């Protein structure tokens, strides 16, 4: 089955940047859409960004458009989330997840995603 491991979280000041990595393994990892989600204390899990396996298209939550960028490496073994101009409200545990089906356009709702990483903490604070 698919395995996903996040890394790159940490403590950063407002206005700073972090790059999160999602390392995938499994026979079909190159063909599964990947999403980044986050959950802050007292809030529901929300979709942040995703990249489609079908055509490489991307989507972003309105709160992060213009600040975050999702991309794959050339070997398609990792998916990154570059986070710039970070705000305190970006503080959350960030998860990457893989769609259960192949060659499907990604969405920012959690229900299509069957495989999840362990999460990495991002804290934006002075």
Tab-separated table of C-alpha atoms in Angstrom:
chain	number	residue	atom	x	y	z
A	1	UNK	CA	0.000	0.000	0.000
A	2	UNK	CA	0.907	3.636	-0.278
A	3	UNK	CA	2.986	5.209	2.470
A	4	UNK	CA	3.464	8.917	3.056
A	5	UNK	CA	5.849	10.674	5.434
A	6	UNK	CA	5.853	14.427	6.055
A	7	UNK	CA	8.820	16.498	7.138
A	8	UNK	CA	9.901	20.125	7.286
A	9	UNK	CA	7.639	21.568	9.948
A	10	UNK	CA	8.875	23.779	12.730
A	11	UNK	CA	8.679	27.156	14.418
A	12	UNK	CA	8.867	30.246	12.224
A	13	UNK	CA	8.195	33.949	12.728
A	14	UNK	CA	5.325	35.684	10.943
A	15	UNK	CA	6.363	36.542	7.416
A	16	UNK	CA	8.802	33.659	7.273
A	17	UNK	CA	8.875	30.594	5.050
A	18	UNK	CA	8.885	26.830	5.377
A	19	UNK	CA	8.979	24.015	2.863
A	20	UNK	CA	7.115	20.848	3.749
A	21	UNK	CA	8.006	17.563	2.087
A	22	UNK	CA	5.821	14.531	1.500
A	23	UNK	CA	7.833	11.432	0.685
A	24	UNK	CA	5.763	8.707	-0.949
A	25	UNK	CA	6.369	5.045	-1.547
A	26	UNK	CA	4.297	2.397	-3.235
A	27	UNK	CA	3.722	1.025	-6.678
A	28	UNK	CA	1.158	3.605	-7.762
A	29	UNK	CA	2.432	6.720	-5.993
A	30	UNK	CA	3.252	8.517	-9.266
A	31	UNK	CA	-0.378	8.275	-10.376
A	32	UNK	CA	-2.227	9.269	-7.210
A	33	UNK	CA	-3.266	12.846	-6.649
A	34	UNK	CA	-1.725	14.315	-3.507
A	35	UNK	CA	-3.319	16.776	-1.129
A	36	UNK	CA	-2.034	18.827	1.772
A	37	UNK	CA	-4.403	19.296	4.700
A	38	UNK	CA	-4.081	20.999	8.041
A	39	UNK	CA	-5.828	20.950	11.380
A	40	UNK	CA	-5.503	23.646	14.009
A	41	UNK	CA	-6.607	23.249	17.640
A	42	UNK	CA	-10.360	23.607	17.939
A	43	UNK	CA	-10.882	23.676	14.185
A	44	UNK	CA	-11.923	21.161	11.567
A	45	UNK	CA	-9.427	19.684	9.155
A	46	UNK	CA	-9.220	21.732	5.983
A	47	UNK	CA	-7.735	21.225	2.564
A	48	UNK	CA	-4.807	23.534	1.838
A	49	UNK	CA	-3.570	22.516	-1.593
A	50	UNK	CA	-3.496	19.568	-3.955
A	51	UNK	CA	-1.879	18.446	-7.178
A	52	UNK	CA	-3.628	16.200	-9.693
A	53	UNK	CA	-2.134	13.043	-11.129
A	54	UNK	CA	-4.210	13.368	-14.304
A	55	UNK	CA	-2.734	16.594	-15.674
A	56	UNK	CA	-0.599	18.105	-12.916
A	57	UNK	CA	-3.091	20.850	-12.211
A	58	UNK	CA	-3.148	22.374	-8.746
A	59	UNK	CA	-5.684	23.872	-6.400
A	60	UNK	CA	-5.383	26.070	-3.324
A	61	UNK	CA	-7.574	27.179	-0.496
A	62	UNK	CA	-8.455	30.845	-0.749
A	63	UNK	CA	-6.638	31.604	2.494
A	64	UNK	CA	-3.270	30.494	1.069
A	65	UNK	CA	-3.459	31.517	-2.599
A	66	UNK	CA	-0.479	33.603	-3.577
A	67	UNK	CA	1.502	32.441	-0.542
A	68	UNK	CA	1.728	28.638	-0.869
A	69	UNK	CA	2.920	26.566	-3.824
A	70	UNK	CA	2.595	22.817	-4.319
A	71	UNK	CA	4.935	20.950	-6.664
A	72	UNK	CA	6.459	17.548	-7.353
A	73	UNK	CA	10.120	16.706	-7.788
A	74	UNK	CA	11.364	15.400	-11.132
A	75	UNK	CA	11.317	11.769	-10.000
A	76	UNK	CA	7.731	12.104	-8.732
A	77	UNK	CA	8.748	10.588	-5.431
A	78	UNK	CA	8.125	13.695	-3.342
A	79	UNK	CA	5.532	16.425	-3.192
A	80	UNK	CA	6.420	19.745	-1.608
A	81	UNK	CA	4.435	22.564	-0.104
A	82	UNK	CA	6.364	25.825	-0.194
A	83	UNK	CA	4.856	28.200	2.350
A	84	UNK	CA	5.788	31.881	2.194
A	85	UNK	CA	4.553	34.944	4.052
A	86	UNK	CA	3.386	32.757	6.898
A	87	UNK	CA	0.779	34.053	9.305
A	88	UNK	CA	-0.083	32.981	12.859
A	89	UNK	CA	-3.354	31.555	11.550
A	90	UNK	CA	-1.330	29.087	9.475
A	91	UNK	CA	-0.348	27.326	12.699
A	92	UNK	CA	-1.564	23.727	12.491
A	93	UNK	CA	-0.546	20.135	12.041
A	94	UNK	CA	-0.060	19.596	8.316
A	95	UNK	CA	-0.792	16.264	6.657
A	96	UNK	CA	-0.222	14.967	3.159
A	97	UNK	CA	-2.626	12.437	1.718
A	98	UNK	CA	-2.984	10.352	-1.430
A	99	UNK	CA	-6.143	9.758	-3.414
A	100	UNK	CA	-7.328	6.150	-3.359
A	101	UNK	CA	-7.935	6.178	-7.127
A	102	UNK	CA	-5.486	6.750	-9.961
A	103	UNK	CA	-5.518	9.531	-12.553
A	104	UNK	CA	-8.183	11.583	-10.833
A	105	UNK	CA	-8.361	15.343	-10.499
A	106	UNK	CA	-7.648	16.436	-6.964
A	107	UNK	CA	-10.079	18.073	-4.583
A	108	UNK	CA	-9.717	19.863	-1.272
A	109	UNK	CA	-12.192	17.646	0.550
A	110	UNK	CA	-10.774	14.764	2.535
A	111	UNK	CA	-13.145	11.965	1.508
A	112	UNK	CA	-11.280	10.727	-1.630
A	113	UNK	CA	-7.988	10.387	0.212
A	114	UNK	CA	-7.304	6.944	1.638
A	115	UNK	CA	-3.634	7.233	2.605
A	116	UNK	CA	-2.340	9.727	5.139
A	117	UNK	CA	0.977	10.696	6.641
A	118	UNK	CA	1.669	11.174	10.324
A	119	UNK	CA	1.570	14.967	10.232
A	120	UNK	CA	4.131	17.673	10.901
A	121	UNK	CA	3.663	20.644	13.223
A	122	UNK	CA	3.918	24.158	11.825
A	123	UNK	CA	3.927	26.977	14.367
A	124	UNK	CA	3.985	30.616	13.274
A	125	UNK	CA	4.694	32.858	16.238
A	126	UNK	CA	6.925	35.669	17.421
